[in-house]
PDB file of N, CA and C in Angstrom:
ATOM      1  N   MET H 195      69.196 106.277 153.125  1.00 86.00           N
ATOM      2  CA  MET H 195      69.581 107.676 153.164  1.00 86.00           C
ATOM      3  C   MET H 195      69.177 108.386 151.863  1.00 86.00           C
ATOM      4  N   LEU H 196      69.427 107.734 150.747  1.00 90.00           N
ATOM      5  CA  LEU H 196      69.070 108.322 149.458  1.00 90.00           C
ATOM      6  C   LEU H 196      67.556 108.423 149.304  1.00 90.00           C
ATOM      7  N   LEU H 197      66.859 107.436 149.811  1.00 92.00           N
ATOM      8  CA  LEU H 197      65.401 107.446 149.749  1.00 92.00           C
ATOM      9  C   LEU H 197      64.827 108.623 150.540  1.00 92.00           C
ATOM     10  N   ALA H 198      65.416 108.930 151.672  1.00 92.00           N
ATOM     11  CA  ALA H 198      64.959 110.067 152.486  1.00 92.00           C
ATOM     12  C   ALA H 198      65.189 111.380 151.745  1.00 92.00           C
ATOM     13  N   LEU H 199      66.326 111.506 151.068  1.00 92.00           N
ATOM     14  CA  LEU H 199      66.625 112.716 150.304  1.00 92.00           C
ATOM     15  C   LEU H 199      65.622 112.898 149.168  1.00 92.00           C
ATOM     16  N   VAL H 200      65.336 111.839 148.437  1.00 93.00           N
ATOM     17  CA  VAL H 200      64.369 111.903 147.341  1.00 93.00           C
ATOM     18  C   VAL H 200      62.989 112.263 147.884  1.00 93.00           C
ATOM     19  N   PHE H 201      62.620 111.698 149.035  1.00 93.00           N
ATOM     20  CA  PHE H 201      61.327 112.005 149.642  1.00 93.00           C
ATOM     21  C   PHE H 201      61.225 113.478 150.023  1.00 93.00           C
ATOM     22  N   VAL H 202      62.259 114.023 150.658  1.00 94.00           N
ATOM     23  CA  VAL H 202      62.246 115.429 151.082  1.00 94.00           C
ATOM     24  C   VAL H 202      62.212 116.355 149.870  1.00 94.00           C
ATOM     25  N   LEU H 203      62.998 116.077 148.843  1.00 94.00           N
ATOM     26  CA  LEU H 203      62.989 116.907 147.636  1.00 94.00           C
ATOM     27  C   LEU H 203      61.634 116.838 146.935  1.00 94.00           C
ATOM     28  N   GLY H 204      61.032 115.671 146.884  1.00 95.00           N
ATOM     29  CA  GLY H 204      59.705 115.541 146.294  1.00 95.00           C
ATOM     30  C   GLY H 204      58.658 116.297 147.088  1.00 95.00           C
ATOM     31  N   LEU H 205      58.753 116.242 148.412  1.00 94.00           N
ATOM     32  CA  LEU H 205      57.828 116.977 149.269  1.00 94.00           C
ATOM     33  C   LEU H 205      57.968 118.481 149.070  1.00 94.00           C
ATOM     34  N   MET H 206      59.203 118.957 148.912  1.00 95.00           N
ATOM     35  CA  MET H 206      59.436 120.386 148.657  1.00 95.00           C
ATOM     36  C   MET H 206      58.839 120.792 147.308  1.00 95.00           C
ATOM     37  N   GLY H 207      58.982 119.947 146.304  1.00 93.00           N
ATOM     38  CA  GLY H 207      58.417 120.242 144.989  1.00 93.00           C
ATOM     39  C   GLY H 207      56.903 120.302 145.017  1.00 93.00           C
ATOM     40  N   VAL H 208      56.277 119.358 145.702  1.00 93.00           N
ATOM     41  CA  VAL H 208      54.814 119.360 145.810  1.00 93.00           C
ATOM     42  C   VAL H 208      54.346 120.596 146.563  1.00 93.00           C
ATOM     43  N   LEU H 209      55.031 120.958 147.635  1.00 92.00           N
ATOM     44  CA  LEU H 209      54.672 122.152 148.399  1.00 92.00           C
ATOM     45  C   LEU H 209      54.810 123.413 147.544  1.00 92.00           C
ATOM     46  N   ALA H 210      55.856 123.486 146.729  1.00 89.00           N
ATOM     47  CA  ALA H 210      56.044 124.645 145.846  1.00 89.00           C
ATOM     48  C   ALA H 210      54.916 124.735 144.821  1.00 89.00           C
ATOM     49  N   LEU H 211      54.501 123.616 144.263  1.00 88.00           N
ATOM     50  CA  LEU H 211      53.393 123.621 143.300  1.00 88.00           C
ATOM     51  C   LEU H 211      52.084 124.048 143.959  1.00 88.00           C
ATOM     52  N   VAL H 212      51.839 123.581 145.174  1.00 87.00           N
ATOM     53  CA  VAL H 212      50.614 123.968 145.887  1.00 87.00           C
ATOM     54  C   VAL H 212      50.626 125.460 146.183  1.00 87.00           C
ATOM     55  N   MET H 213      51.763 125.978 146.621  1.00 85.00           N
ATOM     56  CA  MET H 213      51.861 127.412 146.918  1.00 85.00           C
ATOM     57  C   MET H 213      51.655 128.243 145.657  1.00 85.00           C
ATOM     58  N   LYS H 214      52.217 127.798 144.545  1.00 81.00           N
ATOM     59  CA  LYS H 214      52.041 128.522 143.288  1.00 81.00           C
ATOM     60  C   LYS H 214      50.577 128.490 142.855  1.00 81.00           C
ATOM     61  N   ARG H 215      49.944 127.361 143.023  1.00 80.00           N
ATOM     62  CA  ARG H 215      48.541 127.200 142.639  1.00 80.00           C
ATOM     63  C   ARG H 215      47.628 128.101 143.470  1.00 80.00           C
ATOM     64  N   LEU H 216      47.975 128.299 144.748  1.00 79.00           N
ATOM     65  CA  LEU H 216      47.179 129.137 145.636  1.00 79.00           C
ATOM     66  C   LEU H 216      47.551 130.613 145.546  1.00 79.00           C
ATOM     67  N   GLY H 217      48.549 130.949 144.743  1.00 71.00           N
ATOM     68  CA  GLY H 217      48.952 132.343 144.604  1.00 71.00           C
ATOM     69  C   GLY H 217      49.856 132.813 145.719  1.00 71.00           C
ATOM     70  N   LEU H 218      50.526 131.894 146.382  1.00 68.00           N
ATOM     71  CA  LEU H 218      51.426 132.242 147.479  1.00 68.00           C
ATOM     72  C   LEU H 218      52.880 132.135 147.046  1.00 68.00           C
ATOM     73  N   SER H 219      53.172 132.554 145.835  1.00 60.00           N
ATOM     74  CA  SER H 219      54.516 132.369 145.292  1.00 60.00           C
ATOM     75  C   SER H 219      55.499 133.427 145.750  1.00 60.00           C
ATOM     76  N   GLY H 220      55.070 134.385 146.561  1.00 60.00           N
ATOM     77  CA  GLY H 220      55.993 135.384 147.078  1.00 60.00           C
ATOM     78  C   GLY H 220      56.323 136.468 146.080  1.00 60.00           C
ATOM     79  N   GLN H 221      55.417 136.794 145.189  1.00 58.00           N
ATOM     80  CA  GLN H 221      55.670 137.813 144.183  1.00 58.00           C
ATOM     81  C   GLN H 221      55.517 139.222 144.731  1.00 58.00           C
ATOM     82  N   GLY H 222      55.135 139.385 145.989  1.00 59.00           N
ATOM     83  CA  GLY H 222      55.079 140.703 146.590  1.00 59.00           C
ATOM     84  C   GLY H 222      53.741 141.398 146.489  1.00 59.00           C
ATOM     85  N   ASN H 223      52.768 140.791 145.872  1.00 57.00           N
ATOM     86  CA  ASN H 223      51.458 141.412 145.755  1.00 57.00           C
ATOM     87  C   ASN H 223      50.546 140.806 146.810  1.00 57.00           C
ATOM     88  N   MET H 224      50.170 141.601 147.784  1.00 62.00           N
ATOM     89  CA  MET H 224      49.304 141.132 148.857  1.00 62.00           C
ATOM     90  C   MET H 224      47.872 141.003 148.341  1.00 62.00           C
ATOM     91  N   PRO H 225      47.125 140.035 148.846  1.00 64.00           N
ATOM     92  CA  PRO H 225      45.724 139.898 148.429  1.00 64.00           C
ATOM     93  C   PRO H 225      44.932 141.158 148.769  1.00 64.00           C
ATOM     94  N   GLY H 226      44.108 141.586 147.834  1.00 69.00           N
ATOM     95  CA  GLY H 226      43.291 142.773 148.049  1.00 69.00           C
ATOM     96  C   GLY H 226      43.956 144.074 147.652  1.00 69.00           C
ATOM     97  N   THR H 227      45.212 144.031 147.206  1.00 74.00           N
ATOM     98  CA  THR H 227      45.887 145.253 146.776  1.00 74.00           C
ATOM     99  C   THR H 227      45.960 145.284 145.260  1.00 74.00           C
ATOM    100  N   LYS H 228      45.956 146.477 144.716  1.00 79.00           N
ATOM    101  CA  LYS H 228      46.015 146.658 143.271  1.00 79.00           C
ATOM    102  C   LYS H 228      47.475 146.648 142.822  1.00 79.00           C
ATOM    103  N   ARG H 229      47.736 145.997 141.708  1.00 81.00           N
ATOM    104  CA  ARG H 229      49.088 146.013 141.142  1.00 81.00           C
ATOM    105  C   ARG H 229      49.375 147.395 140.588  1.00 81.00           C
ATOM    106  N   ARG H 230      50.535 147.933 140.900  1.00 87.00           N
ATOM    107  CA  ARG H 230      50.886 149.285 140.488  1.00 87.00           C
ATOM    108  C   ARG H 230      51.753 149.310 139.243  1.00 87.00           C
ATOM    109  N   LEU H 231      52.368 148.209 138.891  1.00 90.00           N
ATOM    110  CA  LEU H 231      53.340 148.189 137.809  1.00 90.00           C
ATOM    111  C   LEU H 231      52.938 147.157 136.771  1.00 90.00           C
ATOM    112  N   LYS H 232      52.961 147.563 135.475  1.00 91.00           N
ATOM    113  CA  LYS H 232      52.697 146.601 134.409  1.00 91.00           C
ATOM    114  C   LYS H 232      53.396 147.037 133.130  1.00 91.00           C
ATOM    115  N   VAL H 233      53.719 146.054 132.309  1.00 93.00           N
ATOM    116  CA  VAL H 233      54.333 146.295 131.009  1.00 93.00           C
ATOM    117  C   VAL H 233      53.200 146.389 129.996  1.00 93.00           C
ATOM    118  N   ILE H 234      53.083 147.551 129.359  1.00 93.00           N
ATOM    119  CA  ILE H 234      52.012 147.781 128.394  1.00 93.00           C
ATOM    120  C   ILE H 234      52.350 147.135 127.055  1.00 93.00           C
ATOM    121  N   GLU H 235      53.576 147.367 126.578  1.00 94.00           N
ATOM    122  CA  GLU H 235      53.969 146.850 125.264  1.00 94.00           C
ATOM    123  C   GLU H 235      55.486 146.794 125.185  1.00 94.00           C
ATOM    124  N   THR H 236      56.009 145.827 124.445  1.00 95.00           N
ATOM    125  CA  THR H 236      57.440 145.745 124.162  1.00 95.00           C
ATOM    126  C   THR H 236      57.632 145.581 122.666  1.00 95.00           C
ATOM    127  N   ALA H 237      58.773 146.061 122.182  1.00 96.00           N
ATOM    128  CA  ALA H 237      59.092 145.929 120.760  1.00 96.00           C
ATOM    129  C   ALA H 237      60.602 145.793 120.608  1.00 96.00           C
ATOM    130  N   PRO H 238      61.055 144.842 119.793  1.00 95.00           N
ATOM    131  CA  PRO H 238      62.492 144.731 119.547  1.00 95.00           C
ATOM    132  C   PRO H 238      62.968 145.863 118.645  1.00 95.00           C
ATOM    133  N   ILE H 239      64.125 146.407 118.974  1.00 95.00           N
ATOM    134  CA  ILE H 239      64.728 147.448 118.137  1.00 95.00           C
ATOM    135  C   ILE H 239      65.731 146.801 117.190  1.00 95.00           C
ATOM    136  N   ASP H 240      66.596 145.986 117.748  1.00 95.00           N
ATOM    137  CA  ASP H 240      67.525 145.181 116.961  1.00 95.00           C
ATOM    138  C   ASP H 240      67.795 143.912 117.760  1.00 95.00           C
ATOM    139  N   ALA H 241      68.854 143.188 117.400  1.00 94.00           N
ATOM    140  CA  ALA H 241      69.121 141.908 118.052  1.00 94.00           C
ATOM    141  C   ALA H 241      69.487 142.062 119.524  1.00 94.00           C
ATOM    142  N   ARG H 242      69.958 143.236 119.927  1.00 94.00           N
ATOM    143  CA  ARG H 242      70.435 143.404 121.302  1.00 94.00           C
ATOM    144  C   ARG H 242      69.644 144.411 122.121  1.00 94.00           C
ATOM    145  N   HIS H 243      68.729 145.136 121.516  1.00 95.00           N
ATOM    146  CA  HIS H 243      67.996 146.183 122.229  1.00 95.00           C
ATOM    147  C   HIS H 243      66.490 145.976 122.112  1.00 95.00           C
ATOM    148  N   ARG H 244      65.785 146.338 123.166  1.00 95.00           N
ATOM    149  CA  ARG H 244      64.331 146.201 123.219  1.00 95.00           C
ATOM    150  C   ARG H 244      63.753 147.451 123.868  1.00 95.00           C
ATOM    151  N   MET H 245      62.642 147.932 123.312  1.00 96.00           N
ATOM    152  CA  MET H 245      61.951 149.097 123.855  1.00 96.00           C
ATOM    153  C   MET H 245      60.707 148.612 124.588  1.00 96.00           C
ATOM    154  N   ALA H 246      60.415 149.223 125.746  1.00 96.00           N
ATOM    155  CA  ALA H 246      59.248 148.823 126.533  1.00 96.00           C
ATOM    156  C   ALA H 246      58.502 150.052 127.020  1.00 96.00           C
ATOM    157  N   LEU H 247      57.189 149.967 126.973  1.00 95.00           N
ATOM    158  CA  LEU H 247      56.319 150.984 127.550  1.00 95.00           C
ATOM    159  C   LEU H 247      55.806 150.410 128.863  1.00 95.00           C
ATOM    160  N   ILE H 248      56.203 151.041 129.964  1.00 94.00           N
ATOM    161  CA  ILE H 248      55.906 150.550 131.304  1.00 94.00           C
ATOM    162  C   ILE H 248      54.979 151.536 131.992  1.00 94.00           C
ATOM    163  N   GLN H 249      53.975 151.033 132.690  1.00 93.00           N
ATOM    164  CA  GLN H 249      53.044 151.910 133.409  1.00 93.00           C
ATOM    165  C   GLN H 249      53.167 151.671 134.908  1.00 93.00           C
ATOM    166  N   ARG H 250      53.312 152.774 135.654  1.00 91.00           N
ATOM    167  CA  ARG H 250      53.299 152.747 137.108  1.00 91.00           C
ATOM    168  C   ARG H 250      52.207 153.692 137.559  1.00 91.00           C
ATOM    169  N   ASP H 251      51.246 153.180 138.305  1.00 88.00           N
ATOM    170  CA  ASP H 251      50.056 153.928 138.700  1.00 88.00           C
ATOM    171  C   ASP H 251      49.392 154.472 137.430  1.00 88.00           C
ATOM    172  N   ASP H 252      49.309 155.777 137.248  1.00 87.00           N
ATOM    173  CA  ASP H 252      48.676 156.357 136.059  1.00 87.00           C
ATOM    174  C   ASP H 252      49.676 157.086 135.175  1.00 87.00           C
ATOM    175  N   VAL H 253      50.937 156.695 135.223  1.00 92.00           N
ATOM    176  CA  VAL H 253      51.988 157.336 134.437  1.00 92.00           C
ATOM    177  C   VAL H 253      52.735 156.260 133.658  1.00 92.00           C
ATOM    178  N   GLN H 254      53.007 156.538 132.384  1.00 94.00           N
ATOM    179  CA  GLN H 254      53.741 155.596 131.548  1.00 94.00           C
ATOM    180  C   GLN H 254      55.156 156.109 131.300  1.00 94.00           C
ATOM    181  N   HIS H 255      56.088 155.165 131.121  1.00 94.00           N
ATOM    182  CA  HIS H 255      57.494 155.481 130.885  1.00 94.00           C
ATOM    183  C   HIS H 255      57.982 154.647 129.703  1.00 94.00           C
ATOM    184  N   LEU H 256      58.732 155.267 128.797  1.00 95.00           N
ATOM    185  CA  LEU H 256      59.305 154.585 127.646  1.00 95.00           C
ATOM    186  C   LEU H 256      60.776 154.322 127.936  1.00 95.00           C
ATOM    187  N   VAL H 257      61.172 153.042 127.915  1.00 96.00           N
ATOM    188  CA  VAL H 257      62.517 152.641 128.323  1.00 96.00           C
ATOM    189  C   VAL H 257      63.113 151.738 127.251  1.00 96.00           C
ATOM    190  N   ILE H 258      64.422 151.908 126.986  1.00 96.00           N
ATOM    191  CA  ILE H 258      65.157 151.021 126.087  1.00 96.00           C
ATOM    192  C   ILE H 258      66.089 150.164 126.936  1.00 96.00           C
ATOM    193  N   PHE H 259      66.009 148.847 126.748  1.00 95.00           N
ATOM    194  CA  PHE H 259      66.864 147.904 127.456  1.00 95.00           C
ATOM    195  C   PHE H 259      67.889 147.345 126.484  1.00 95.00           C
ATOM    196  N   GLY H 260      69.138 147.287 126.930  1.00 94.00           N
ATOM    197  CA  GLY H 260      70.203 146.746 126.107  1.00 94.00           C
ATOM    198  C   GLY H 260      71.227 146.043 126.969  1.00 94.00           C
ATOM    199  N   PRO H 261      72.277 145.527 126.358  1.00 94.00           N
ATOM    200  CA  PRO H 261      73.280 144.780 127.118  1.00 94.00           C
ATOM    201  C   PRO H 261      74.072 145.652 128.092  1.00 94.00           C
ATOM    202  N   ASN H 262      74.123 146.948 127.857  1.00 93.00           N
ATOM    203  CA  ASN H 262      74.880 147.835 128.738  1.00 93.00           C
ATOM    204  C   ASN H 262      74.006 148.518 129.774  1.00 93.00           C
ATOM    205  N   GLY H 263      72.741 148.145 129.870  1.00 93.00           N
ATOM    206  CA  GLY H 263      71.844 148.762 130.843  1.00 93.00           C
ATOM    207  C   GLY H 263      70.580 149.254 130.180  1.00 93.00           C
ATOM    208  N   GLU H 264      69.908 150.150 130.874  1.00 93.00           N
ATOM    209  CA  GLU H 264      68.656 150.687 130.356  1.00 93.00           C
ATOM    210  C   GLU H 264      68.752 152.197 130.241  1.00 93.00           C
ATOM    211  N   THR H 265      67.946 152.755 129.335  1.00 93.00           N
ATOM    212  CA  THR H 265      67.899 154.197 129.111  1.00 93.00           C
ATOM    213  C   THR H 265      66.445 154.632 129.101  1.00 93.00           C
ATOM    214  N   VAL H 266      66.127 155.619 129.929  1.00 93.00           N
ATOM    215  CA  VAL H 266      64.777 156.165 129.946  1.00 93.00           C
ATOM    216  C   VAL H 266      64.674 157.170 128.810  1.00 93.00           C
ATOM    217  N   VAL H 267      63.799 156.907 127.851  1.00 94.00           N
ATOM    218  CA  VAL H 267      63.632 157.772 126.691  1.00 94.00           C
ATOM    219  C   VAL H 267      62.662 158.897 127.013  1.00 94.00           C
ATOM    220  N   GLU H 268      61.532 158.538 127.599  1.00 91.00           N
ATOM    221  CA  GLU H 268      60.513 159.530 127.924  1.00 91.00           C
ATOM    222  C   GLU H 268      59.795 159.078 129.189  1.00 91.00           C
ATOM    223  N   THR H 269      59.457 160.032 130.036  1.00 91.00           N
ATOM    224  CA  THR H 269      58.756 159.718 131.274  1.00 91.00           C
ATOM    225  C   THR H 269      57.595 160.681 131.467  1.00 91.00           C
ATOM    226  N   GLY H 270      56.658 160.294 132.283  1.00 89.00           N
ATOM    227  CA  GLY H 270      55.511 161.152 132.548  1.00 89.00           C
ATOM    228  C   GLY H 270      54.473 161.138 131.452  1.00 89.00           C
ATOM    229  N   ILE H 271      54.398 160.071 130.673  1.00 88.00           N
ATOM    230  CA  ILE H 271      53.422 159.964 129.598  1.00 88.00           C
ATOM    231  C   ILE H 271      52.072 159.610 130.220  1.00 88.00           C
ATOM    232  N   ALA H 272      51.054 160.378 129.895  1.00 84.00           N
ATOM    233  CA  ALA H 272      49.709 160.072 130.393  1.00 84.00           C
ATOM    234  C   ALA H 272      49.117 158.941 129.566  1.00 84.00           C
ATOM    235  N   PRO H 273      48.501 157.953 130.208  1.00 81.00           N
ATOM    236  CA  PRO H 273      47.890 156.870 129.433  1.00 81.00           C
ATOM    237  C   PRO H 273      46.708 157.383 128.627  1.00 81.00           C
ATOM    238  N   PRO H 274      46.425 156.771 127.475  1.00 81.00           N
ATOM    239  CA  PRO H 274      45.301 157.232 126.651  1.00 81.00           C
ATOM    240  C   PRO H 274      43.975 156.970 127.353  1.00 81.00           C
ATOM    241  N   ASP H 275      43.011 157.841 127.100  1.00 78.00           N
ATOM    242  CA  ASP H 275      41.668 157.649 127.640  1.00 78.00           C
ATOM    243  C   ASP H 275      40.971 156.556 126.850  1.00 78.00           C
ATOM    244  N   ASN H 276      40.355 155.634 127.544  1.00 72.00           N
ATOM    245  CA  ASN H 276      39.649 154.529 126.885  1.00 72.00           C
ATOM    246  C   ASN H 276      38.148 154.751 126.936  1.00 72.00           C
ATOM    247  N   ASP H 277      37.705 155.928 126.549  1.00 58.00           N
ATOM    248  CA  ASP H 277      36.270 156.241 126.560  1.00 58.00           C
ATOM    249  C   ASP H 277      35.600 155.801 125.292  1.00 58.00           C
TER     250      ASP H 277
END
């Protein structure tokens, strides 16, 4: 009985590694679609707070994360031109 349990758990682990290797980890990004959300930069403010510049489509947002939640500092920032 214990051998069967170890076998099934090992099989699940191998299947999870194969799925991760093939990009089927369930992260919500379908093949052929462009990612819309990315973290541009993060910086610590103090021991409990962190500031992040987040980009969605072509708009950037400045957000502070802390133990009591998050605060949007600035929104609608246009990304810099990389010409």
